[in-house]
Amino acid sequence: MKLSKMHIHTLREAPTEAEIPSHIYLLRAGMIRKLVSGVYGYMPFGYRVIRKIEEIVRQEMDAKGGQEILMSAIQPAELWQESGRWYAYGPEMWRLKDRNERDFCLGPTHEEIFTDIIRSEVTSHRQLPMNLYQIQTKYRDEQRPRFGLMRSREFIMKDAYSFDKDKEGLDKSYWEMYDAYEKIFTRCGLEYRAVEADTGAIGGSDSHEFTAISEVGESEVAYCDSCDLAATTERAECVGDEPSVEPELALEEVHTPNTKTIDDLVKFLTIHKKKTMKALLFQAYKDETNFEYVVAFIRGDRELNVVKLVNALNIPEHALVFANEIEMNKVTGAVGGFTGPIGLQNCKILLDAELKDAKNLVAGANKADYHVKNINHGRDFTADLILDLKLIKEGDKCPKCGAPVRIARGIEVGQVFKLGTKYSEAMKAVYKDENMKDQVMEMGCYGIGVSRTMAAIVEQYHDENGIIWPVAVAPYHAIVSVVNVKDEGQMKLGTEIYEELKSVGIEALLDDRDERAGVKFKDADLMGIPVRITVGKGAVSGMVEYKLRKEADKVDMTAKDAVHAAVGFIDGEMFDK
RNA sequence: CGGGGUGUAGCGCAGCUUGGUAGCGCAACUGGUUUGGGACCAGUGGGCCGCGGGUUCAAAUCCUGCCACCCCGACCA
C-alpha cells in the first residue's frame, strides 16, 4: 500500500489516559481507538496485527483438528440458568433484556452455547472426539477496566471446546491444545510460561495458564529454580513454616488498647508477627439471600489467598463479601480488630494449616481492646476446617522441593481447562456408546485473549521510539521510505523496490507522502515495521539504506541487495520458529 | 465498591485563587521557502470551557447535583 492513500493517524504525544507502553504506543501509532472505558476499536494497522494473530491461532487450531465456527455474542439466560452460572457468574456478566423482558447476556464465554450445540447434534460415540472453536468478541463488565487492551470490557477471544468420550480422550485433547498454545505463543514471539492455574468461574479440574512475562502484568506466578514448579500464586500450595517446639503456656488475657492492626499489636506486645493470628471475617452467600458467617485465621504476617478460601467453601468468588462487623458481632461475638478463635459462635472457623500446631499464639479476645496470649489449637479451640489458606510469597518454601520459590509477574494470554463433566452433566450432553448406553461427554475449554496478546507483544517488543513488531505479527513486513517524493529518480527507484518486494510476497509499504524524512522515520519506528529501506540521495547511483527496526545499524547497499536482504530476513524470522 | 485526581479545539495543556466576551504548543487547511530523524515564514478554520441547577448586571472561573475518564486499593480469564 502507498502510505499517501492510507488512513494513518499517529500522535506525537501520549494521551494522558495511557500509562503503560502497550497502551501508549498502540494509541500513538493510531492502531487502536477508545470508544468508552474498556472498549476499543481497531484501526487499519492495528486490525492487520489482530488478523495476523488470529491467522496463527487458526493454523495451529486447524492443525489439531479444530473446526472454526462463529456463534452469536448474545446469549439467552435460560442456558446459563441450566448450567447454574446465571447466578454464579456474578456482576461481571453484561446482562440485558429484550422488549418482552426476557433475559439475555452478552457472552463472557461460551461453554453453555457450545454444549447446547453438541448435545443436540452429536449423539453417537462415532462422532467423538470433536473440537470446535471460534474467534469472537467477548464481553465482561469489569469492575475496573485497565491499561487499554490489557483488561477491557469488550475484547477478542479465541475460545475452543473439546468433547470426548472419556477421561482418557479428554486428557489427549487437553495436551494437544496445550501443545498448540505453545506453538501459537512461540510464533507470536512471546516469552511466556505455562503454569498450573486455578479454574475460577469456568470450573473443572486441571488448568494451565499461559503467562507472557511482563512487569506490568496482573498475573503472578510462582516458580522454582530447583524443580519444575510453575503455578499461579492463586493456585500454588503454600506449605508454611514448621511449628516451633515449645511447651504450651496458660491462656492469658491482656489489655491491648488501640491495637486493631497486627502492626500495632506486635509493637505493643513486642512480639514477632509469626506469633500472631489474624482473623478475616466474611459472609459466604449460598445464593442471593442466604449466607453463613465465616472466619478465616491465618498467621499475622500472611496474606489470605481468596481463591483457596472460596474453593474450600465451594462458592463463586463474588459470593464472598467482607462481613459487616457490627452485624457479625451480634451473631458470632467477633469484634473487628479484636477477633479471636475462643468463644466464637455461629460461624464457620477456617484455620490455615500453618497454625494447626503452632504454639502460644496471640489473637483477639472478641472483646474491644483485649487480646489473648498463648492460644493453642486443639487445646483452646477447634477449627471446622484446617487447610492451606495463605498466599505464597517470594522466598517461601517450594511445595515440591523445599527450595525458596520465586515470584514473577505476567500477562495471562491464554488458559486451558479440563472441564470434565461439569457442563455436560448439568446440561445433559450425552452420547450413545457401542452398547447403546448413554454416556456423559468429557469436556475441555481453551481460551486465548487475541487482543490482549497483541498488547502483550507490544509490552515485550518496544523501545523509546515505539513498537518493534516481530515479523510474524507485523502489520506490514517492510516499508520503502522515499526521502524526497518530488525527486523523480528517488520515486522511481522507491516504486521499483516496492513493486519488487510485493512480487515476491512481502507485505510492503511505500511511504510516498510529501513529508520530511524525519516524519517518515518517526512514523515507521512508532508503527514498528520490521524492515525499512530508505531511498534518498544515493538513488542516482542505485544505492539505498537498509535498516532493521530492532537494530540500530544502517547499511548502504544497492537496491537489489536491499531487496534480497529484506526477503532473507523476513523469511528467516517467519520460518525459523 | 472505597480513596485520590482530572474534564477547556483532534492531541497535550494554561486560564479558575482574585468573575468582565477563550488562550498556547502540536495537528488540520492555504500560499511560499525547505527536504536524511517529528522544518520555517505568513495566513485560515475549528470551542454548548463534561451536563443540569443556583448566585450575579455578568460564570470556564463561585456554590450545588449529576455524568464521564484516569490512578491506587479491593476484585477479576
XYZ file of C-alpha atoms (C1' of nucleotides) in Angstrom:
654
model
C 0.000 0.000 0.000
C 1.015 3.556 -0.602
C 1.014 5.495 2.639
C -0.284 8.608 0.894
C -3.526 6.701 0.291
C -3.839 5.103 3.716
C -5.629 6.244 6.788
C -2.921 6.626 9.372
C -3.127 8.901 12.354
C -0.093 8.913 14.597
C 0.202 11.029 17.699
C 3.320 12.850 18.712
C 2.287 12.938 22.341
C 0.872 10.189 24.507
C -2.753 10.636 25.588
C -2.885 11.156 29.359
C -5.113 8.154 29.899
C -2.381 5.745 28.814
C 0.097 4.576 31.435
C 1.855 1.504 30.120
C 3.891 1.067 26.911
C 1.433 -1.120 25.034
C -1.416 1.284 25.645
C 0.664 4.362 24.857
C 2.201 3.036 21.659
C -0.927 1.373 20.303
C -2.728 4.700 20.718
C 0.159 6.809 19.451
C 0.667 4.601 16.413
C -3.036 5.002 15.672
C -3.633 1.260 15.864
C -6.462 1.328 18.370
C -9.020 3.878 19.367
C -11.021 4.097 22.569
C -14.773 4.482 22.390
C -15.576 4.350 26.102
C -13.752 2.952 29.096
C -12.619 -0.573 28.320
C -13.993 -0.584 24.780
C -11.661 -0.167 21.826
C -11.816 -0.174 18.070
C -9.032 -1.320 15.756
C -7.750 0.943 13.001
C -6.182 -0.367 9.767
C -2.704 -1.168 11.096
C -3.985 -2.460 14.413
C -6.555 -4.665 12.776
C -3.918 -6.164 10.494
C -1.983 -7.221 13.584
C -5.142 -8.731 15.078
C -5.705 -10.681 11.889
C -2.105 -11.894 11.873
C -2.510 -13.249 15.396
C -5.865 -14.761 14.512
C -4.326 -16.467 11.497
C -1.585 -18.042 13.597
C -4.253 -19.223 16.021
C -6.358 -20.645 13.189
C -3.468 -22.520 11.644
C -2.472 -24.157 14.897
C -6.046 -24.927 15.907
C -6.803 -26.407 12.498
C -3.593 -28.434 12.706
C -5.053 -30.124 15.787
C -8.321 -30.872 14.063
C -10.230 -27.895 15.417
C -13.165 -26.679 13.355
C -13.946 -22.996 13.276
C -17.490 -21.770 13.737
C -18.992 -18.461 14.802
C -21.663 -18.140 17.460
C -23.686 -15.130 18.477
C -22.404 -12.833 21.178
C -25.946 -12.556 22.526
C -26.990 -15.498 24.636
C -30.304 -16.371 26.263
C -30.385 -16.586 30.059
C -32.038 -19.988 30.000
C -28.848 -21.795 29.058
C -26.976 -20.117 31.872
C -29.712 -20.934 34.317
C -29.468 -24.513 33.230
C -25.739 -24.686 33.960
C -26.207 -22.766 37.204
C -23.987 -19.902 36.154
C -26.634 -17.212 35.670
C -26.142 -16.541 39.368
C -22.610 -17.907 39.743
C -21.037 -15.715 37.088
C -21.910 -12.608 39.040
C -21.900 -8.911 38.217
C -19.208 -9.235 35.591
C -21.777 -10.629 33.213
C -23.225 -7.999 30.919
C -26.956 -8.589 31.174
C -29.764 -7.185 29.079
C -33.442 -7.708 28.392
C -35.367 -7.749 25.165
C -38.634 -5.857 24.690
C -40.550 -8.692 26.280
C -38.431 -8.541 29.426
C -36.729 -11.780 28.560
C -33.197 -12.041 30.000
C -30.102 -12.215 27.845
C -26.434 -11.608 28.287
C -23.525 -10.614 26.104
C -21.373 -13.696 26.188
C -18.384 -13.554 28.527
C -17.525 -17.110 27.405
C -19.400 -19.829 25.532
C -19.395 -23.143 27.392
C -23.180 -23.229 27.542
C -23.666 -22.405 23.876
C -21.213 -24.988 22.620
C -22.548 -27.627 24.976
C -26.036 -26.867 23.726
C -24.992 -27.351 20.110
C -23.223 -30.599 20.772
C -25.940 -32.161 22.871
C -28.489 -31.644 20.145
C -26.281 -32.560 17.205
C -23.932 -35.240 18.491
C -25.483 -38.500 19.540
C -23.011 -41.249 18.698
C -19.594 -42.229 20.015
C -18.549 -42.317 16.370
C -18.754 -38.528 16.184
C -16.323 -38.048 19.056
C -13.884 -36.591 19.800
C -14.756 -33.184 18.483
C -13.116 -29.802 18.845
C -14.930 -26.619 17.866
C -13.601 -23.121 18.175
C -14.409 -19.551 17.300
C -12.730 -16.187 17.278
C -15.188 -13.670 18.523
C -15.882 -10.600 20.610
C -16.448 -11.278 24.305
C -17.995 -9.054 26.938
C -17.114 -8.801 30.607
C -18.299 -5.837 32.575
C -15.069 -5.460 34.531
C -15.160 -3.546 37.773
C -12.089 -1.746 36.690
C -11.063 -1.813 33.040
C -7.395 -1.009 32.854
C -4.372 -0.460 30.667
C -6.089 -0.321 27.282
C -6.345 -3.745 25.708
C -4.915 -5.446 28.789
C -8.171 -5.530 30.709
C -11.032 -4.356 28.580
C -14.753 -4.917 28.739
C -15.057 -5.889 25.097
C -12.242 -7.999 23.733
C -11.405 -10.512 21.040
C -11.032 -14.064 22.209
C -10.438 -17.418 20.613
C -12.391 -19.984 22.559
C -12.301 -23.686 21.814
C -14.275 -26.554 23.325
C -13.410 -30.218 23.137
C -15.831 -33.101 23.567
C -14.538 -36.578 24.327
C -15.887 -39.979 25.177
C -13.912 -40.442 28.353
C -11.238 -39.043 30.639
C -8.501 -40.557 28.556
C -9.780 -38.785 25.489
C -10.062 -35.518 27.373
C -6.501 -35.851 28.556
C -5.350 -36.270 24.979
C -7.403 -33.310 23.750
C -6.139 -31.178 26.618
C -2.473 -31.791 25.934
C -2.953 -31.307 22.208
C -4.370 -27.883 22.914
C -1.540 -27.224 25.353
C 0.854 -28.092 22.567
C -0.989 -25.855 20.099
C -0.815 -22.982 22.575
C 2.922 -23.363 22.951
C 3.260 -23.173 19.183
C 0.946 -20.180 18.932
C 2.674 -18.058 21.552
C 6.096 -19.040 20.284
C 5.146 -17.997 16.775
C 3.852 -14.705 18.158
C 7.344 -14.166 19.549
C 6.233 -14.080 23.157
C 8.403 -15.017 26.098
C 5.929 -16.903 28.253
C 5.465 -19.524 30.940
C 2.823 -22.216 31.070
C 1.810 -22.574 34.698
C -0.717 -24.503 36.735
C -3.772 -22.383 37.397
C -6.982 -22.222 39.341
C -10.139 -22.881 37.358
C -12.072 -19.866 38.650
C -15.549 -19.142 37.311
C -15.087 -21.580 34.431
C -14.826 -24.602 36.685
C -13.307 -28.005 36.120
C -10.300 -29.912 37.394
C -6.956 -29.210 35.746
C -5.917 -25.947 34.196
C -2.844 -24.231 32.857
C -2.393 -20.561 32.271
C -0.087 -19.183 29.575
C 1.530 -16.102 31.001
C 3.583 -13.655 28.975
C 6.378 -12.375 31.169
C 5.908 -8.682 31.877
C 6.371 -6.299 34.779
C 3.031 -4.661 34.083
C 1.136 -7.951 34.091
C -1.641 -8.516 36.595
C -0.978 -12.215 36.939
C 1.515 -13.558 39.458
C 3.279 -16.855 39.016
C 5.335 -18.816 41.486
C 8.196 -20.854 40.106
C 11.230 -22.646 41.402
C 14.796 -22.657 40.149
C 15.446 -26.094 41.624
C 12.457 -28.036 40.317
C 9.648 -27.774 37.783
C 7.176 -25.898 39.985
C 5.244 -23.328 37.969
C 1.834 -22.146 39.143
C -0.149 -19.004 39.576
C 0.168 -17.667 43.100
C -3.573 -18.256 43.455
C -3.026 -21.875 42.727
C 0.344 -22.564 44.332
C 0.258 -24.518 47.539
C 1.994 -22.713 50.376
C 3.402 -25.186 52.842
C 4.310 -22.636 55.500
C 6.778 -22.917 58.346
C 7.308 -25.816 60.727
C 5.741 -25.274 64.149
C 8.197 -24.365 66.865
C 8.812 -26.847 69.660
C 7.881 -25.299 72.973
C 5.657 -26.093 75.932
C 2.068 -24.883 75.839
C 1.626 -21.989 78.242
C -1.506 -20.969 80.087
C -4.028 -18.667 78.412
C -3.725 -15.062 79.430
C -5.991 -12.158 78.567
C -4.122 -8.892 78.123
C -5.311 -5.304 77.838
C -4.142 -4.038 74.439
C -5.760 -0.645 73.723
C -5.610 0.767 70.200
C -4.189 -2.348 68.586
C -6.631 -3.036 65.791
C -3.913 -3.971 63.325
C -1.234 -6.635 63.558
C 1.416 -3.923 63.239
C 0.061 -2.097 66.271
C -0.273 -5.312 68.215
C 3.265 -6.599 67.732
C 4.660 -3.198 68.603
C 2.568 -3.039 71.758
C 3.439 -6.533 72.941
C 6.941 -6.550 71.396
C 6.450 -9.966 69.818
C 7.060 -11.272 66.318
C 4.238 -11.279 63.762
C 4.711 -15.013 63.399
C 3.328 -15.364 66.907
C 0.034 -13.734 65.988
C -3.010 -14.992 64.193
C -5.243 -12.662 62.267
C -8.921 -13.072 61.612
C -10.707 -12.224 58.379
C -14.477 -12.041 58.621
C -16.748 -12.857 55.721
C -20.284 -13.543 54.724
C -20.397 -16.516 52.386
C -23.526 -16.457 50.231
C -25.016 -19.764 49.154
C -27.449 -17.925 46.892
C -28.768 -14.375 46.589
C -30.140 -14.213 50.132
C -28.781 -16.997 52.310
C -25.336 -16.787 53.808
C -23.236 -18.061 56.663
C -20.568 -16.239 58.615
C -17.046 -17.420 58.026
C -13.870 -16.522 59.858
C -10.509 -17.365 58.335
C -7.483 -17.402 60.612
C -4.018 -17.021 59.138
C -0.696 -16.046 60.643
C -0.305 -12.308 61.220
C 2.359 -11.822 58.561
C 0.491 -13.789 55.890
C -1.884 -12.708 53.156
C -5.136 -14.505 52.528
C -5.498 -16.399 49.259
C -9.123 -15.699 48.440
C -9.238 -18.358 45.743
C -8.320 -21.083 48.217
C -10.984 -19.813 50.567
C -13.832 -19.770 48.048
C -12.766 -23.157 46.695
C -12.963 -24.578 50.207
C -16.404 -23.064 50.686
C -17.461 -24.171 47.201
C -18.937 -20.802 46.300
C -18.204 -18.344 43.486
C -15.824 -15.579 44.342
C -18.360 -12.782 44.177
C -20.427 -14.630 46.813
C -17.764 -13.973 49.418
C -18.031 -10.497 50.915
C -16.264 -8.865 53.810
C -18.577 -9.041 56.781
C -20.232 -6.058 58.301
C -18.548 -6.182 61.704
C -21.456 -4.729 63.647
C -23.868 -7.317 62.302
C -21.416 -10.086 62.727
C -20.667 -9.131 66.308
C -24.286 -9.780 67.246
C -24.243 -13.269 65.782
C -20.759 -14.550 66.496
C -19.294 -12.356 69.206
C -16.454 -11.278 66.918
C -15.097 -7.769 67.360
C -13.391 -6.055 64.432
C -9.684 -5.823 65.126
C -10.036 -7.976 68.219
C -11.428 -11.175 66.753
C -10.042 -14.444 68.053
C -10.991 -18.095 67.888
C -12.014 -18.520 71.511
C -15.681 -18.036 72.209
C -16.726 -17.517 68.601
C -20.159 -18.943 67.894
C -22.489 -19.457 64.956
C -19.798 -19.156 62.395
C -17.557 -21.452 60.461
C -13.946 -21.325 61.606
C -11.322 -21.966 58.949
C -7.754 -22.297 60.124
C -4.666 -22.082 57.992
C -2.704 -25.335 58.264
C 0.387 -23.442 59.350
C -1.350 -22.598 62.628
C -2.607 -26.096 63.384
C 0.349 -26.988 65.592
C 1.778 -23.530 66.142
C 2.275 -22.827 69.814
C 1.283 -19.981 72.097
C -0.235 -17.579 69.601
C -1.780 -14.198 70.230
C -5.244 -13.421 68.900
C -8.144 -11.129 69.696
C -10.300 -11.783 72.750
C -13.577 -10.932 70.973
C -13.710 -8.002 73.327
C -12.664 -4.475 72.430
C -9.094 -3.598 73.453
C -8.219 -7.124 74.628
C -6.136 -9.927 73.157
C -5.440 -13.416 74.417
C -1.927 -14.849 74.676
C -0.765 -18.469 74.440
C -3.574 -19.806 72.283
C -3.071 -23.370 71.074
C -5.287 -25.075 68.559
C -6.783 -28.305 69.860
C -6.446 -27.267 73.451
C -8.252 -23.906 73.313
C -10.435 -24.142 70.241
C -11.250 -26.434 67.354
C -11.438 -25.286 63.789
C -14.201 -26.534 61.500
C -11.739 -26.840 58.661
C -7.957 -26.828 58.529
C -6.383 -26.123 55.169
C -3.909 -24.008 53.241
C -5.419 -20.519 53.033
C -2.391 -18.334 52.503
C -0.855 -16.653 49.503
C 2.604 -17.844 48.597
C 5.282 -15.170 48.539
C 8.850 -14.788 47.311
C 11.179 -16.935 49.406
C 8.547 -19.295 50.805
C 9.388 -22.969 50.660
C 8.672 -24.577 47.310
C 5.815 -27.052 47.883
C 7.553 -29.591 45.660
C 11.207 -29.448 46.657
C 11.558 -27.036 49.561
C 13.856 -24.541 47.850
C 12.905 -20.858 48.076
C 10.268 -20.020 45.459
C 10.465 -17.112 43.068
C 7.576 -14.890 42.015
C 7.237 -13.326 38.558
C 4.627 -11.087 37.040
C 2.993 -11.666 33.717
C 0.067 -11.176 31.409
C -2.350 -14.049 31.116
C -2.730 -14.524 27.377
C -4.316 -17.958 27.376
C -5.707 -20.650 29.586
C -6.682 -24.284 29.078
C -9.155 -26.142 31.289
C -10.220 -29.699 31.808
C -13.886 -29.158 32.468
C -14.729 -32.800 32.893
C -18.483 -33.275 33.084
C -19.385 -30.031 34.841
C -21.364 -28.697 31.889
C -22.180 -31.908 30.083
C -23.823 -33.274 33.210
C -25.754 -30.123 34.090
C -26.895 -29.736 30.506
C -27.220 -33.421 29.658
C -24.696 -33.624 26.849
C -24.614 -37.374 26.334
C -23.784 -39.788 23.525
C -24.607 -43.413 22.866
C -21.665 -45.761 23.297
C -21.055 -49.048 21.463
C -23.613 -50.737 23.698
C -26.336 -48.162 23.077
C -25.857 -46.808 26.556
C -25.921 -43.069 27.318
C -22.569 -41.668 28.442
C -21.796 -38.152 29.621
C -19.232 -36.339 27.484
C -15.918 -35.155 28.892
C -15.275 -31.533 28.029
C -12.355 -29.190 27.877
C -12.216 -25.496 27.045
C -9.353 -23.399 25.803
C -9.139 -19.605 25.565
C -6.743 -17.116 24.050
C -7.120 -13.399 24.505
C -6.303 -12.249 20.978
C -6.468 -8.526 21.657
C -4.627 -8.987 24.928
C -1.955 -10.985 23.124
C -1.438 -8.005 20.848
C -0.877 -5.798 23.900
C 1.429 -8.384 25.476
C 3.569 -8.477 22.340
C 3.958 -4.702 22.454
C 4.927 -4.914 26.123
C 7.752 -7.255 25.189
C 8.715 -5.568 21.933
C 9.150 -1.841 22.147
C 11.754 0.851 22.746
C 11.601 4.594 23.352
C 10.700 5.167 19.692
C 7.733 2.840 19.535
C 6.739 -0.694 18.724
C 9.100 -3.339 17.299
C 6.751 -5.946 15.838
C 8.054 -9.477 15.381
C 7.762 -10.225 11.655
C 5.096 -12.885 12.218
C 2.564 -10.362 13.530
C 3.778 -7.116 11.979
C 1.056 -5.186 10.159
C 3.455 -4.958 7.183
C 6.877 -6.517 6.739
C 8.749 -3.708 5.091
C 8.471 -0.020 4.336
C 10.157 1.776 1.488
C 10.667 5.365 2.597
C 11.244 7.811 -0.232
C 13.029 10.788 1.239
C 12.075 13.304 -1.394
C 8.989 12.339 -3.352
C 9.448 15.255 -5.720
C 12.710 13.761 -6.885
C 11.714 11.607 -9.853
C 14.750 9.361 -9.558
C 14.019 8.596 -5.919
C 10.345 7.958 -6.557
C 11.128 5.706 -9.494
C 13.651 3.614 -7.588
C 11.447 3.512 -4.479
C 8.463 2.353 -6.501
C 10.547 -0.325 -8.206
C 11.774 -1.703 -4.891
C 8.249 -1.615 -3.513
C 6.857 -3.495 -6.512
C 9.702 -5.982 -6.379
C 9.057 -6.714 -2.699
C 5.353 -7.196 -3.343
C 6.019 -9.501 -6.268
C 7.936 -11.917 -4.035
C 5.157 -11.975 -1.449
C 6.412 -9.413 1.014
C 3.821 -7.146 2.568
C 5.335 -3.814 1.668
C 4.500 -0.183 2.201
C 5.628 2.745 0.098
C 5.957 5.941 2.084
C 5.269 8.349 -0.740
C 3.858 11.053 1.491
C 5.110 14.548 0.857
C 6.672 14.776 4.292
C 10.140 15.382 5.615
C 12.317 12.341 6.092
C 12.212 12.706 9.872
C 8.448 12.372 9.938
C 8.608 9.203 7.863
C 11.297 7.674 10.049
C 9.472 8.511 13.255
C 6.240 7.035 11.946
C 7.929 3.888 10.660
C 9.623 3.407 14.025
C 6.475 4.141 16.004
C 4.428 1.691 13.952
C 7.178 -0.873 14.278
C 7.643 -2.023 10.665
C 10.463 -4.622 10.832
C 12.386 -3.612 7.695
C 12.945 -0.128 6.341
C 14.534 0.658 3.012
C 15.272 4.339 2.625
C 15.586 5.769 -0.856
C 17.387 9.107 -0.789
C 20.216 10.930 -2.455
C 22.010 7.695 -3.279
C 19.207 6.819 -5.692
C 21.105 8.350 -8.618
C 23.675 5.567 -8.320
C 21.133 2.910 -7.315
C 22.122 2.944 -3.645
C 19.661 2.756 -0.737
C 19.854 2.395 3.021
C 18.716 -0.827 4.690
C 17.686 -0.839 8.334
C 16.025 -3.284 10.665
C 13.690 -1.830 13.253
C 15.147 -3.983 16.008
C 18.734 -2.985 15.290
C 20.464 0.369 15.296
C 22.726 -0.298 12.279
C 22.004 1.293 8.934
C 23.676 -0.212 5.909
C 24.109 1.349 2.462
C 23.710 -1.123 -0.376
C 22.339 -1.442 -3.853
C 18.591 -1.612 -4.298
C 18.880 -5.196 -5.455
C 20.896 -6.221 -2.402
C 18.413 -4.474 -0.127
C 15.535 -6.449 -1.603
C 17.476 -9.665 -1.135
C 18.387 -8.745 2.405
C 14.776 -7.951 3.204
C 13.491 -11.190 1.725
C 16.133 -13.198 3.551
C 15.445 -11.547 6.857
C 11.682 -11.859 6.659
C 11.748 -15.493 5.552
C 14.196 -16.303 8.309
C 12.093 -14.683 11.010
C 8.890 -16.277 9.793
C 10.090 -19.840 9.441
C 12.847 -20.035 11.999
C 10.348 -20.711 14.726
C -17.167 -0.775 45.669
C -13.576 2.583 48.923
C -9.642 6.504 48.375
C -7.371 10.217 45.155
C -7.251 13.075 40.660
C -8.958 15.195 36.019
C -12.814 17.106 32.491
C -11.254 23.923 28.254
C -10.348 22.764 19.762
C -8.419 16.097 17.044
C -3.940 15.542 20.895
C -1.053 17.837 25.076
C -2.041 21.833 28.296
C -2.605 27.222 30.530
C -6.535 30.354 32.306
C -10.117 29.296 37.728
C -7.063 31.550 43.654
C -8.958 37.483 42.874
C -15.964 36.577 37.911
C -15.632 41.134 32.952
C -16.838 38.467 25.590
C -11.390 31.925 25.147
C -5.621 31.233 25.021
C -0.688 28.398 23.968
C 2.010 24.195 21.566
C 1.197 20.157 18.254
C -2.204 18.518 14.427
C -5.503 20.414 10.162
C -6.265 23.907 5.736
C -3.972 27.803 2.015
C 0.477 30.009 -0.099
C 5.724 30.235 -0.127
C 10.722 28.640 1.244
C 12.623 23.876 2.616
C 13.775 18.378 2.365
C 18.254 12.052 5.709
C 15.466 11.747 12.290
C 8.683 14.881 14.154
C 11.283 22.245 9.356
C 10.462 27.687 8.806
C 7.543 32.158 7.439
C 2.744 34.251 6.513
C -2.316 33.471 6.675
C -7.013 30.485 7.806
C -10.596 27.400 10.074
C -12.014 24.990 14.349
C -14.955 25.588 21.341
C -22.692 24.374 24.499
C -14.981 25.594 28.756
C -18.413 17.492 30.549
C -24.053 18.154 31.698
C -28.017 20.376 34.780
C -29.472 23.830 38.574
C -28.151 28.163 41.530
C -25.602 33.072 42.962
C -24.583 37.615 39.979
C -25.615 43.195 35.834
C -22.070 39.391 34.226
C -19.796 32.445 35.357
C -14.666 28.353 32.151
C -13.877 30.910 36.931
C -18.066 30.973 42.846
C -21.985 27.294 45.083
C -24.635 22.684 44.170
C -26.268 17.994 41.972
C -25.085 14.571 38.289
C -22.046 12.247 34.462
C -17.561 10.668 32.241
C -12.455 9.444 32.340
C -7.743 8.093 34.821
C -4.742 6.258 39.004
C -4.260 3.319 43.795
C -6.736 -0.384 46.543
C -10.483 -4.177 46.733
C -11.885 -7.557 42.965
C -11.385 -10.284 38.339
C -9.874 -15.445 32.329
